[in-house]
Coordinates of C-alpha atoms and ligand atoms in Angstrom, one line a residue:
M26 CA -13.3 -15.8 35.7
A27 CA -16.2 -13.7 37.1
A28 CA -15.3 -10.5 38.9
S29 CA -16.3 -10.6 42.6
T30 CA -17.8 -7.0 42.4
H31 CA -19.9 -7.2 39.2
T32 CA -20.7 -9.2 36.2
V33 CA -19.2 -8.1 32.9
T34 CA -21.9 -7.5 30.4
N35 CA -22.5 -5.7 27.0
Q36 CA -18.8 -6.0 26.0
P37 CA -18.6 -7.3 22.4
P38 CA -16.8 -10.6 21.8
P39 CA -13.5 -10.1 19.6
L40 CA -13.9 -10.3 15.9
V41 CA -12.0 -13.5 15.3
G42 CA -12.5 -16.9 13.9
H43 CA -13.9 -15.7 10.6
D44 CA -12.8 -15.7 7.0
V45 CA -11.7 -12.1 6.3
F46 CA -11.9 -12.6 2.6
A47 CA -15.4 -14.3 2.4
A48 CA -16.8 -11.7 4.8
D49 CA -15.9 -8.9 2.6
R50 CA -18.6 -9.0 -0.1
A51 CA -17.2 -6.1 -2.2
L52 CA -13.9 -7.9 -2.4
V53 CA -15.3 -11.3 -3.2
E54 CA -17.4 -9.7 -5.9
A55 CA -14.3 -7.8 -7.3
V56 CA -12.5 -11.1 -7.5
D57 CA -15.4 -12.9 -9.3
R58 CA -15.6 -10.0 -11.7
H59 CA -11.9 -9.7 -12.6
V60 CA -10.6 -13.3 -12.4
A61 CA -11.5 -15.4 -15.4
A62 CA -14.3 -17.8 -14.7
E63 CA -12.1 -21.0 -15.1
A64 CA -9.7 -19.6 -12.4
G65 CA -12.4 -18.3 -10.2
D66 CA -12.8 -21.3 -7.9
A67 CA -9.1 -21.7 -7.3
A68 CA -8.8 -18.0 -6.6
R69 CA -11.6 -18.0 -4.1
D70 CA -10.3 -21.1 -2.3
E71 CA -6.8 -19.7 -2.1
L72 CA -8.1 -16.4 -0.8
S73 CA -10.5 -18.1 1.7
G74 CA -7.5 -20.0 3.1
L75 CA -5.7 -16.7 3.6
G76 CA -8.9 -15.1 4.9
R77 CA -9.3 -17.7 7.6
A78 CA -5.6 -17.3 8.6
A79 CA -6.1 -13.5 8.7
G80 CA -9.2 -14.0 11.0
S81 CA -7.5 -16.4 13.3
A82 CA -6.7 -15.4 16.9
E83 CA -3.1 -16.6 16.3
A84 CA -2.6 -14.2 13.4
H85 CA -4.1 -11.3 15.6
E86 CA -1.6 -12.1 18.2
W87 CA 1.3 -12.0 15.6
G88 CA 0.2 -8.6 14.5
A89 CA -0.1 -7.2 18.0
Q90 CA 3.3 -8.6 19.0
A91 CA 5.1 -7.4 15.9
D92 CA 3.7 -3.9 16.7
R93 CA 4.4 -4.1 20.5
Y94 CA 8.0 -5.4 20.1
P95 CA 9.5 -3.1 17.5
P96 CA 12.7 -4.0 15.6
R97 CA 16.1 -3.3 17.3
L98 CA 19.2 -2.1 15.5
R99 CA 22.5 -4.0 16.2
T100 CA 25.3 -2.1 14.6
H101 CA 28.1 -4.2 16.0
D102 CA 28.7 -7.7 17.2
R103 CA 30.2 -8.4 20.7
Y104 CA 33.7 -8.1 19.3
G105 CA 33.2 -4.8 17.8
H106 CA 32.8 -5.8 14.1
R107 CA 30.1 -3.8 12.3
I108 CA 27.1 -6.0 11.4
D109 CA 24.3 -3.5 10.7
E110 CA 21.7 -6.0 11.5
V111 CA 18.1 -5.4 12.7
E112 CA 16.5 -7.9 15.0
F113 CA 12.8 -8.6 14.7
H114 CA 10.3 -10.3 16.9
P115 CA 9.5 -13.8 15.7
A116 CA 6.0 -12.6 14.9
W117 CA 7.3 -10.4 12.2
H118 CA 8.9 -13.4 10.4
R119 CA 5.7 -15.4 10.9
L120 CA 3.7 -12.7 9.2
L121 CA 6.2 -12.4 6.3
D122 CA 6.4 -16.2 6.0
R123 CA 2.6 -16.5 5.6
A124 CA 2.4 -13.6 3.3
V125 CA 5.2 -14.9 0.9
S126 CA 3.9 -18.4 0.9
A127 CA 0.5 -16.9 -0.1
G128 CA 2.1 -15.4 -3.3
L129 CA 1.9 -11.8 -2.1
V130 CA 5.2 -11.1 -3.9
S131 CA 4.5 -13.1 -7.0
A132 CA 1.8 -11.6 -9.2
W133 CA 3.9 -11.1 -12.4
G134 CA 3.3 -13.6 -15.2
R135 CA 0.5 -15.5 -13.5
P136 CA -2.9 -15.3 -15.2
G137 CA -5.0 -13.0 -13.0
G138 CA -2.0 -12.7 -10.7
H139 CA -2.3 -9.1 -10.0
V140 CA -6.0 -9.4 -8.9
R141 CA -5.3 -12.4 -6.8
R142 CA -2.4 -10.8 -5.2
A143 CA -4.2 -7.4 -4.7
A144 CA -7.1 -9.3 -2.9
G145 CA -4.6 -11.3 -0.8
F146 CA -2.7 -8.1 0.1
L147 CA -6.0 -6.5 1.1
V148 CA -6.9 -9.4 3.3
W149 CA -3.6 -10.2 4.9
T150 CA -2.3 -6.8 5.7
Q151 CA -5.4 -6.2 7.8
V152 CA -3.7 -8.3 10.3
E153 CA -0.7 -6.0 10.4
A154 CA 0.2 -3.3 8.0
G155 CA 3.9 -2.8 8.8
H156 CA 5.1 -5.9 6.9
G157 CA 3.2 -4.9 3.8
C158 CA 6.2 -2.5 3.1
P159 CA 8.7 -5.2 2.1
L160 CA 6.0 -7.3 0.4
S161 CA 5.2 -4.2 -1.8
M162 CA 8.8 -3.3 -2.6
T163 CA 9.7 -6.8 -3.4
H164 CA 6.6 -7.2 -5.8
A165 CA 7.2 -3.8 -7.4
S166 CA 10.8 -4.2 -8.0
V167 CA 10.2 -6.6 -10.9
P168 CA 9.3 -4.1 -13.6
A169 CA 12.4 -2.1 -12.8
L170 CA 14.7 -5.1 -12.9
R171 CA 13.2 -6.2 -16.3
T172 CA 14.9 -3.3 -17.8
D173 CA 18.1 -5.4 -17.6
P174 CA 17.1 -8.9 -18.9
E175 CA 20.3 -10.6 -17.5
L176 CA 19.6 -9.2 -14.0
A177 CA 16.0 -10.0 -14.2
A178 CA 16.7 -13.7 -15.2
E179 CA 18.9 -14.0 -12.2
W180 CA 16.8 -12.2 -9.6
E181 CA 13.2 -12.6 -10.7
P182 CA 12.8 -16.3 -9.7
R183 CA 13.9 -15.5 -6.2
L184 CA 11.9 -12.3 -5.9
T185 CA 8.7 -14.1 -7.0
S186 CA 9.3 -17.2 -4.9
T187 CA 6.8 -18.3 -2.4
V188 CA 9.5 -19.2 0.0
Y189 CA 10.5 -16.8 2.8
E190 CA 14.0 -17.2 4.1
E191 CA 15.1 -14.8 6.9
G192 CA 18.7 -13.9 7.5
L193 CA 21.6 -12.3 5.5
R194 CA 23.2 -14.7 3.0
P195 CA 24.3 -14.3 -0.6
A196 CA 21.1 -14.0 -2.6
S197 CA 22.1 -16.9 -4.9
L198 CA 22.0 -19.2 -1.9
K199 CA 18.5 -18.3 -0.9
R200 CA 15.3 -19.7 -2.3
G201 CA 13.4 -16.5 -1.8
V202 CA 14.6 -13.0 -1.3
L203 CA 13.1 -9.5 -0.4
L204 CA 14.0 -6.2 -2.0
G205 CA 13.8 -2.7 -0.8
M206 CA 14.2 0.7 -2.4
A207 CA 16.3 3.7 -1.4
M208 CA 15.7 7.1 -3.1
T209 CA 15.0 9.5 -0.4
E210 CA 17.9 11.7 0.9
K211 CA 18.2 14.3 3.6
Q212 CA 18.0 17.3 1.1
G213 CA 15.2 15.9 -1.0
G214 CA 12.7 13.1 -1.2
S215 CA 10.0 14.2 -3.7
D216 CA 12.7 15.8 -5.7
V217 CA 15.0 12.8 -6.2
R218 CA 17.0 14.6 -8.8
T219 CA 18.7 16.5 -6.0
N220 CA 20.2 13.1 -4.9
T221 CA 23.9 13.5 -3.9
T222 CA 24.9 9.9 -3.6
R223 CA 27.7 9.3 -6.2
A224 CA 28.3 6.3 -8.3
E225 CA 31.7 5.6 -9.8
P226 CA 32.2 2.9 -12.4
L227 CA 34.5 0.0 -11.8
A228 CA 36.5 -1.8 -14.5
R229 CA 33.8 -4.4 -15.2
D230 CA 30.9 -3.0 -17.2
G231 CA 27.8 -2.3 -15.2
E232 CA 29.6 -2.4 -11.9
Y233 CA 30.0 0.7 -9.6
V234 CA 30.8 1.9 -6.2
L235 CA 28.5 4.1 -4.3
T236 CA 29.3 6.9 -1.7
G237 CA 26.6 8.8 0.0
H238 CA 23.5 8.3 2.2
K239 CA 19.8 7.6 2.2
W240 CA 17.5 9.4 4.8
F241 CA 14.7 6.7 4.6
C242 CA 15.4 3.1 3.7
S243 CA 12.7 0.8 5.0
A244 CA 12.9 -3.0 5.5
P245 CA 16.8 -2.8 5.8
M246 CA 17.2 -6.5 6.3
S247 CA 16.1 -7.1 2.8
D248 CA 18.5 -8.9 0.5
G249 CA 18.9 -6.1 -1.9
F250 CA 17.8 -2.5 -2.7
L251 CA 17.2 -0.5 -5.7
V252 CA 19.1 2.7 -5.1
L253 CA 19.3 6.0 -7.1
A254 CA 22.7 7.6 -7.3
Q255 CA 24.4 10.2 -9.5
V256 CA 26.8 9.2 -12.2
A257 CA 29.2 12.1 -12.9
P258 CA 28.9 13.3 -16.6
A259 CA 32.7 12.9 -17.1
T260 CA 32.5 9.2 -16.6
G261 CA 29.7 8.4 -19.0
R262 CA 26.3 9.8 -19.9
G263 CA 25.8 11.0 -16.4
G264 CA 22.9 11.8 -14.1
P265 CA 20.5 9.9 -11.7
T266 CA 20.9 6.2 -12.3
C267 CA 19.3 3.1 -10.8
F268 CA 21.4 0.5 -9.1
L269 CA 20.9 -2.8 -7.4
V270 CA 22.8 -3.0 -4.1
P271 CA 22.9 -6.5 -2.6
R272 CA 23.3 -6.6 1.3
V273 CA 25.7 -9.6 1.0
L274 CA 28.1 -10.1 -1.9
E275 CA 28.4 -13.3 -3.7
D276 CA 31.7 -14.3 -2.0
G277 CA 29.7 -14.2 1.3
S278 CA 31.2 -10.9 2.6
R279 CA 28.9 -8.1 3.7
N280 CA 28.5 -5.1 1.3
V281 CA 29.0 -1.8 3.0
F282 CA 25.5 -0.8 4.2
R283 CA 25.8 1.2 7.3
I284 CA 22.7 1.5 9.3
Q285 CA 23.0 4.8 11.2
R286 CA 19.9 4.5 13.2
L287 CA 16.2 3.4 13.0
K288 CA 13.5 6.0 12.7
D289 CA 11.2 6.5 15.7
K290 CA 8.0 6.7 13.8
L291 CA 4.4 7.6 14.5
G292 CA 3.1 4.2 13.4
N293 CA 4.3 1.4 11.1
R294 CA 6.3 0.3 14.2
S295 CA 6.7 -3.3 13.3
N296 CA 8.6 -2.4 10.2
A297 CA 12.1 -0.9 10.5
S298 CA 12.9 2.4 8.6
A299 CA 16.7 3.1 8.6
E300 CA 19.1 5.8 7.7
V301 CA 21.9 4.3 5.8
E302 CA 25.3 5.3 4.5
F303 CA 27.2 3.9 1.5
D304 CA 30.9 4.1 1.5
G305 CA 32.6 2.1 -1.3
T306 CA 29.4 0.1 -1.6
W307 CA 29.4 -2.3 -4.5
A308 CA 26.4 -1.8 -6.9
R309 CA 25.2 -3.2 -10.2
R310 CA 23.6 -0.7 -12.7
V311 CA 20.0 -1.3 -13.6
G312 CA 18.9 0.3 -16.9
E313 CA 20.9 3.0 -18.6
E314 CA 23.0 5.7 -17.0
G315 CA 21.1 8.9 -16.5
R316 CA 17.8 7.1 -16.8
G317 CA 17.4 6.1 -13.1
V318 CA 14.2 8.0 -12.5
R319 CA 12.6 6.4 -15.6
T320 CA 13.8 2.9 -14.5
I321 CA 12.7 3.2 -10.9
I322 CA 9.4 4.7 -11.9
G323 CA 8.1 1.2 -12.9
M324 CA 8.6 0.1 -9.3
V325 CA 7.0 3.3 -7.9
A326 CA 3.8 2.9 -10.0
A327 CA 3.3 -0.6 -8.5
T328 CA 4.0 0.5 -5.0
R329 CA 1.5 3.3 -5.5
L330 CA -1.1 0.8 -6.3
D331 CA -0.2 -0.9 -3.0
C332 CA -0.7 2.3 -1.3
V333 CA -4.3 2.3 -2.6
L334 CA -4.7 -1.4 -1.5
G335 CA -3.0 -0.8 1.9
S336 CA -5.4 2.1 2.6
A337 CA -8.4 0.1 1.5
A338 CA -7.2 -2.7 3.9
L339 CA -6.9 -0.3 6.8
M340 CA -10.4 1.2 6.1
R341 CA -11.9 -2.3 5.7
Q342 CA -10.5 -3.5 9.0
A343 CA -11.6 -0.3 10.8
V344 CA -15.1 -0.4 9.4
A345 CA -15.5 -4.1 10.0
Q346 CA -14.4 -3.6 13.7
A347 CA -16.9 -0.6 13.9
I348 CA -19.8 -2.6 12.7
H349 CA -19.0 -5.5 14.7
H350 CA -18.7 -3.6 18.0
T351 CA -22.0 -1.8 17.4
A352 CA -23.8 -5.0 16.6
Y353 CA -23.1 -6.3 20.0
R354 CA -23.0 -3.1 22.1
S355 CA -26.3 -1.6 23.5
A356 CA -27.0 1.8 24.7
F357 CA -30.2 3.7 25.6
G358 CA -32.3 0.4 25.2
G359 CA -31.1 -0.9 21.9
L360 CA -28.1 -2.1 19.9
L361 CA -26.0 0.8 18.6
I362 CA -26.1 -0.6 15.0
D363 CA -29.9 -0.1 15.0
K364 CA -29.8 3.6 16.1
P365 CA -30.6 5.7 13.2
L366 CA -27.7 8.1 13.7
M367 CA -25.1 5.3 14.3
R368 CA -26.4 3.5 11.2
N369 CA -25.8 6.6 9.1
V370 CA -22.2 6.8 10.4
L371 CA -21.6 3.1 9.6
A372 CA -23.1 3.3 6.2
D373 CA -21.2 6.3 5.3
L374 CA -17.9 4.6 6.4
A375 CA -18.9 1.3 4.6
L376 CA -19.4 3.4 1.3
E377 CA -15.8 4.8 1.6
S378 CA -14.4 1.4 2.2
E379 CA -16.3 -0.3 -0.6
A380 CA -15.3 2.5 -3.1
A381 CA -11.6 2.2 -2.1
T382 CA -11.8 -1.6 -2.6
T383 CA -13.6 -1.5 -5.8
L384 CA -11.1 1.1 -7.3
G385 CA -8.0 -0.8 -6.1
M386 CA -9.2 -4.0 -7.5
R387 CA -10.1 -2.3 -10.9
L388 CA -6.5 -1.0 -11.0
A389 CA -5.1 -4.5 -10.3
A390 CA -7.2 -5.9 -13.1
A391 CA -5.7 -3.3 -15.5
Y392 CA -2.3 -4.5 -14.6
D393 CA -3.4 -8.1 -15.5
A394 CA -4.9 -7.0 -18.8
D395 CA -1.7 -5.1 -19.7
T396 CA -3.1 -3.7 -23.0
E397 CA -2.1 -0.3 -24.4
Q398 CA -5.6 1.0 -23.3
E399 CA -5.2 -0.3 -19.8
R400 CA -1.7 1.0 -19.4
A401 CA -2.9 4.5 -20.5
F402 CA -5.8 4.2 -18.0
L403 CA -3.4 3.3 -15.2
R404 CA -1.1 6.3 -16.0
L405 CA -3.8 8.7 -14.7
A406 CA -5.9 6.4 -12.5
V407 CA -3.0 5.2 -10.2
P408 CA -1.8 8.7 -9.0
A409 CA -5.4 9.9 -8.8
A410 CA -6.4 6.8 -6.7
K411 CA -3.3 7.1 -4.6
F412 CA -4.0 10.7 -3.9
W413 CA -7.7 10.2 -2.9
V414 CA -7.9 6.8 -1.4
A415 CA -4.9 7.4 0.9
K416 CA -6.3 10.8 1.9
R417 CA -9.6 9.2 3.0
C418 CA -8.0 6.6 5.2
T419 CA -7.3 8.7 8.3
P420 CA -10.7 10.3 8.5
V421 CA -12.4 6.9 8.0
V422 CA -10.3 5.2 10.7
V423 CA -10.8 8.0 13.2
E424 CA -14.5 7.9 12.8
A425 CA -14.6 4.1 13.0
L426 CA -12.5 4.3 16.2
E427 CA -15.1 6.6 17.7
C428 CA -17.8 4.1 17.0
L429 CA -16.2 1.8 19.7
G430 CA -16.4 4.7 22.1
G431 CA -13.7 4.6 24.9
N432 CA -12.7 1.1 23.9
G433 CA -11.6 2.4 20.5
Y434 CA -9.1 4.7 22.1
V435 CA -7.5 1.8 24.0
E436 CA -4.6 -0.1 22.4
E437 CA -6.1 -3.6 23.0
S438 CA -8.8 -2.8 20.6
G439 CA -6.3 -2.5 17.7
M440 CA -7.9 0.8 16.6
P441 CA -5.0 3.0 17.7
R442 CA -2.6 0.9 15.7
L443 CA -4.7 1.4 12.6
L444 CA -4.9 5.1 13.2
R445 CA -1.1 5.5 13.6
E446 CA -0.6 3.7 10.3
S447 CA -3.3 5.5 8.4
P448 CA -1.5 8.7 7.2
L449 CA 1.5 6.8 5.9
N450 CA 0.2 5.7 2.5
S451 CA -0.4 9.3 1.7
I452 CA 3.2 10.2 2.5
W453 CA 5.5 7.6 1.0
E454 CA 5.8 6.8 -2.7
G455 CA 5.1 10.4 -3.5
S456 CA 3.0 12.5 -1.0
G457 CA -0.5 14.0 -1.9
N458 CA 0.7 17.1 -3.8
V459 CA 3.3 15.0 -5.7
Q460 CA 0.4 12.6 -6.9
A461 CA -1.7 15.6 -7.9
L462 CA 1.2 17.1 -9.9
D463 CA 1.9 13.7 -11.5
V464 CA -1.8 13.7 -12.6
L465 CA -1.3 17.2 -14.2
R466 CA 1.9 15.9 -15.9
A467 CA 0.1 12.9 -17.4
L468 CA -2.8 15.2 -18.6
Q469 CA -0.3 17.6 -20.3
R470 CA 1.9 15.0 -21.8
E471 CA -0.1 11.9 -22.5
P472 CA -3.4 12.6 -24.2
S473 CA -4.1 8.8 -24.5
A474 CA -4.2 8.6 -20.6
L475 CA -7.1 11.1 -20.5
N476 CA -8.9 9.4 -23.3
A477 CA -8.6 6.0 -21.5
F478 CA -9.7 7.6 -18.2
L479 CA -12.8 9.2 -19.8
Q480 CA -13.7 6.1 -21.7
E481 CA -13.6 4.1 -18.4
V482 CA -15.8 6.6 -16.5
G483 CA -18.0 6.9 -19.6
K484 CA -19.0 3.2 -19.3
A485 CA -21.6 4.1 -16.7
R486 CA -22.9 7.3 -18.4
G487 CA -26.6 7.6 -18.5
A488 CA -27.1 5.3 -15.4
D489 CA -27.2 7.9 -12.8
H490 CA -27.9 11.7 -13.3
R491 CA -25.5 12.7 -10.5
L492 CA -22.7 10.8 -12.1
D493 CA -23.5 12.3 -15.4
G494 CA -23.5 15.8 -13.8
A495 CA -20.2 15.1 -12.2
I496 CA -18.6 13.9 -15.4
K497 CA -19.8 17.1 -17.1
G498 CA -18.4 19.2 -14.3
L499 CA -15.0 17.3 -14.6
L500 CA -15.0 18.0 -18.3
T501 CA -15.5 21.7 -17.7
E502 CA -12.8 21.8 -15.1
L503 CA -10.4 20.0 -17.5
A504 CA -11.3 22.4 -20.4
D505 CA -9.9 25.4 -18.5
L506 CA -6.3 24.9 -17.5
D507 CA -5.7 28.4 -16.1
G508 CA -4.1 28.2 -12.6
I509 CA -4.2 24.4 -12.9
E510 CA -1.3 23.7 -10.5
A511 CA -3.0 25.5 -7.6
R512 CA -6.2 23.7 -8.1
A513 CA -4.7 20.3 -8.9
R514 CA -6.0 18.7 -5.7
R515 CA -9.5 19.9 -6.4
L516 CA -9.3 18.4 -9.9
V517 CA -7.8 15.1 -8.8
E518 CA -10.3 14.7 -6.1
R519 CA -13.1 15.0 -8.6
M520 CA -11.4 12.5 -11.0
A521 CA -11.1 10.0 -8.2
L522 CA -14.7 10.4 -7.2
V523 CA -16.0 10.3 -10.6
L524 CA -14.1 7.1 -11.3
Q525 CA -15.2 5.5 -8.0
G526 CA -18.8 6.5 -8.7
S527 CA -18.8 5.1 -12.2
L528 CA -17.4 1.7 -10.9
L529 CA -20.0 1.5 -8.2
V530 CA -22.8 2.4 -10.6
R531 CA -21.7 -0.4 -12.8
W532 CA -20.9 -3.0 -10.2
A533 CA -22.2 -2.3 -6.7
P534 CA -25.7 -3.0 -5.4
P535 CA -28.1 0.0 -6.2
E536 CA -28.3 1.0 -2.5
V537 CA -24.5 1.4 -2.4
S538 CA -24.1 3.4 -5.7
D539 CA -27.2 5.4 -4.9
A540 CA -25.8 6.6 -1.7
F541 CA -22.4 7.2 -3.0
C542 CA -23.7 9.3 -6.0
A543 CA -26.1 11.2 -3.7
S544 CA -23.4 12.1 -1.1
R545 CA -20.2 12.3 -3.0
L546 CA -21.3 13.4 -6.5
G547 CA -24.7 14.9 -6.0
G548 CA -23.8 17.3 -3.1
D549 CA -26.3 15.6 -0.6
G550 CA -23.8 14.9 2.1
G551 CA -21.8 16.7 4.7
S552 CA -18.1 17.2 5.5
V553 CA -18.2 14.6 8.3
F554 CA -19.3 10.9 8.1
G555 CA -22.9 10.1 9.1
T556 CA -24.5 12.8 7.0
L557 CA -26.1 10.5 4.3
P558 CA -29.7 11.4 3.3
H559 CA -31.8 9.5 5.8
T560 CA -34.2 8.3 3.2
L561 CA -31.6 5.9 1.7
D562 CA -31.4 2.2 2.4
L563 CA -28.7 2.6 5.0
A564 CA -29.5 -0.7 6.8
S565 CA -28.6 -2.7 3.7
I566 CA -25.4 -0.9 3.2
V567 CA -24.3 -1.7 6.7
E568 CA -25.4 -5.3 6.5
R569 CA -23.4 -5.8 3.3
A570 CA -20.3 -4.5 5.0
R571 CA -20.7 -6.6 8.2
A572 CA -18.1 -9.3 8.9
V573 CA -19.8 -12.1 10.8
A574 CA -17.5 -14.3 12.9
Ligands
FAD6 C1 7.8 5.4 7.4 C2 8.4 5.9 6.1 C3 9.2 5.0 5.3 C4 9.9 5.4 4.2 N1 10.6 4.4 3.6 C5 11.3 4.8 2.5 C6 12.1 3.9 1.7 O1 12.2 2.7 2.0 N2 12.8 4.4 0.6 C7 12.7 5.7 0.2 O2 13.4 6.0 -0.8 N3 11.9 6.5 0.9 C8 11.2 6.2 2.0 N4 10.4 7.1 2.7 C9 10.5 8.4 2.3 C10 9.2 9.0 1.6 O3 9.1 8.4 0.4 C11 9.4 10.5 1.5 O4 9.3 11.1 2.8 C12 8.4 11.2 0.7 O5 8.5 10.8 -0.7 C13 8.4 12.8 0.7 O6 9.7 13.2 0.6 P1 10.4 14.2 1.7 O7 10.2 13.5 3.1 O8 11.7 14.5 1.3 O9 9.4 15.4 1.7 P2 9.5 16.7 0.7 O10 9.9 16.2 -0.7 O11 10.4 17.8 1.3 O12 8.0 17.2 0.6 C14 7.4 17.8 1.8 C15 6.0 18.2 1.3 O13 6.0 19.0 0.2 C16 5.2 18.6 -0.8 N5 5.7 19.0 -2.1 C17 6.9 18.6 -2.7 N6 7.1 19.1 -3.9 C18 5.9 20.0 -4.1 C19 5.7 20.8 -5.1 N7 6.3 20.9 -6.2 N8 4.4 21.6 -4.9 C20 3.7 21.4 -3.9 N9 4.1 20.6 -2.8 C21 5.2 19.9 -2.9 C22 5.1 17.1 -0.7 O14 3.8 16.6 -1.1 C23 5.1 17.0 0.9 O15 3.9 17.1 1.5 C24 9.7 6.7 3.8 C25 9.0 7.6 4.6 C26 8.3 7.2 5.7 C27 7.6 8.2 6.5

C-alpha cells in the first residue's frame, strides 16, 4: 500500500525466487569439475532442486523464524519428572527435514557423494546456518563409528538415511537419526586430554557408565552422542576413550542426560548448545580404550571440512546480498554497482568467496577420491583451510553488510544474522591456533602430507609468476623451522593462500585468478577490501558473482 506522505523508491526488491545453486557459477563449475560426467546431470538437477528451495520466500521465512524463536529448555514435565527436552520452533524441523531429505547427512559410500553433499550443504545452509551443526555432526560421525564394525552396521543406515524424524525414541525405532558430539569440558576444550568425565566398565564387554559433565554439547535433542571420557588404568588400558551415548535406551527408558542449561550465544541462535551432566549414564565404547582421541579425530576432520563449507556459505550469501543490493540501489546519479569504488569492494569480496568455495569443493573431492595421496593432502589442507577460510568469514560479512548501508545493520536484511554467525566456524572444532598447531604437527610427523600438498599447488606452477613467487617463498619459510610455533599462523596463512591461488589459476576465469594472484600473492592489495588494482577487470568479477532472481 502506498504511504500517504511519500512514494517508496530506490529500495531493492528482496533476493528471492532464484536458484541459489545455479546462480553460483563458481559452485556449479566445481560440481561439473569434480562429479564424474555420467553423474553430472543428476547432480545438477538435484542441487538445482535444493537451490530453488533455498531461494524461495518460504525457506527464507523458516530461516528467520528459527533464528527469531530460539529453542527452549524444558528440564521437567508438569509432574516434576526430569525430561531434559529442548523445544524448537516448527521452522527448525522444516529446515532439518529438507536438509536430511536432500542427502546432507549421507555422503559416505555414494559415488561423488562428498562433492554433492558439500555443494548441497553450501547451498542450503545459506538459508540458516544454525541447523548445519547437527547435519555436520551426524555426517561426520560415520568414520568414527566405523572403527567398530558392529556398531557401524547398526547405526550407519539410520545416520545416512534421508528421513528426518523428530522426537526422542529408541534409535532402532526411527528411520533416521541425528548424532552429536561432546568433548569440551569446563577445564579444557582444545586440550581434551584434560577431560575428567569418568567411564567405568559394566559386566558386558563394551558397555560402561559415565559420570561427569560436558561444557558444550550442541544439538542436545540428537538421538545419540559421541562422548570422550576417561577410563581408569586399573580397569583396563585406560585413558581418553570414545563412547556412544544414546539419548533413549533400547527398552524405551531415557538415558541419564541432564541438560543443565542452554548457552546464551552471540549467534547460532536457532541451534541449542547445552551444558550436560552424566550420572550413571549408559554408554557403549567406540574403538579401543585409551584411543578415544584417535577414534574421534575421524569425526573432527569431517566437521572441520564443514567449517570451511559453512564459512564459504556465509560468505557467498553475504556477497550475493551485497551485489544484489547495489545492483538496484542508486546514489549520486547512478547505480552503486557501477561506481568504481563500490565495484572494487564487491569484486574483492567476490574473490574471497570464490576462493573459499573452490577450496572447500576441492577438499570434498579428495574425500571422494579417498586415495593414499588424497588422504595425505587432506591431512594438511583441511586444518590450513579451516584456519584461513573461517578467519576470512567475519571481515567479508562485515564489509558486505556495509554495502547495504543502514539497511545492512537492520535485522530484516538478514545481514546481522550472518555476522553473528560468522566467527563461530573459527572457534569450534579447534580454534585458529589449534588448527595452525595441527598443521605443524602434520608437517613434523607426516612427510607424505607435505609432499601431497606441494604436488597439488605445483600443478599450477609456471602459469602465474606471482603464484610461482609465493610457492618459492613458502618453501623458504618451510625450510627454516626456527621459532616455528610462534610463526605458525603466518605459515598457515601462506599455505592456504598458495593453495587457493593454485586452484584458481587452474580453474577460475583469468580475471578472477589474475586479481587473486595480484592482491593475495603479489602484494598488490591493501588490508581492507576494495583495494584491488583498478586496472583489473573488476566488472567481470562482480558480474560472475551476481545472483539474479
Ligand atoms: C556455539 C558453540 C557450540 C559448541 N558445540 C560443541 C559441541 O557440540 N561439542 C563439543 O565438544 N564442543 C562444542 N563447542 C566447544 C568448542 O569446540 C570449544 O569451545 C573450542 O574447541 C575451544 O575450546 P575452549 O573453549 O575450551 O577454549 P580453550 O581450549 O581454552 O582455548 C582458548 C584459546 O586458546 C587457544 N589455544 C589453545 N591451545 C593453545 C596453544 N597450545 N597455543 C596457542 N593457543 C592455544 C585456542 O585456539 C583458543 O583461541 C562449542 C562451542 C561453541 C562456541
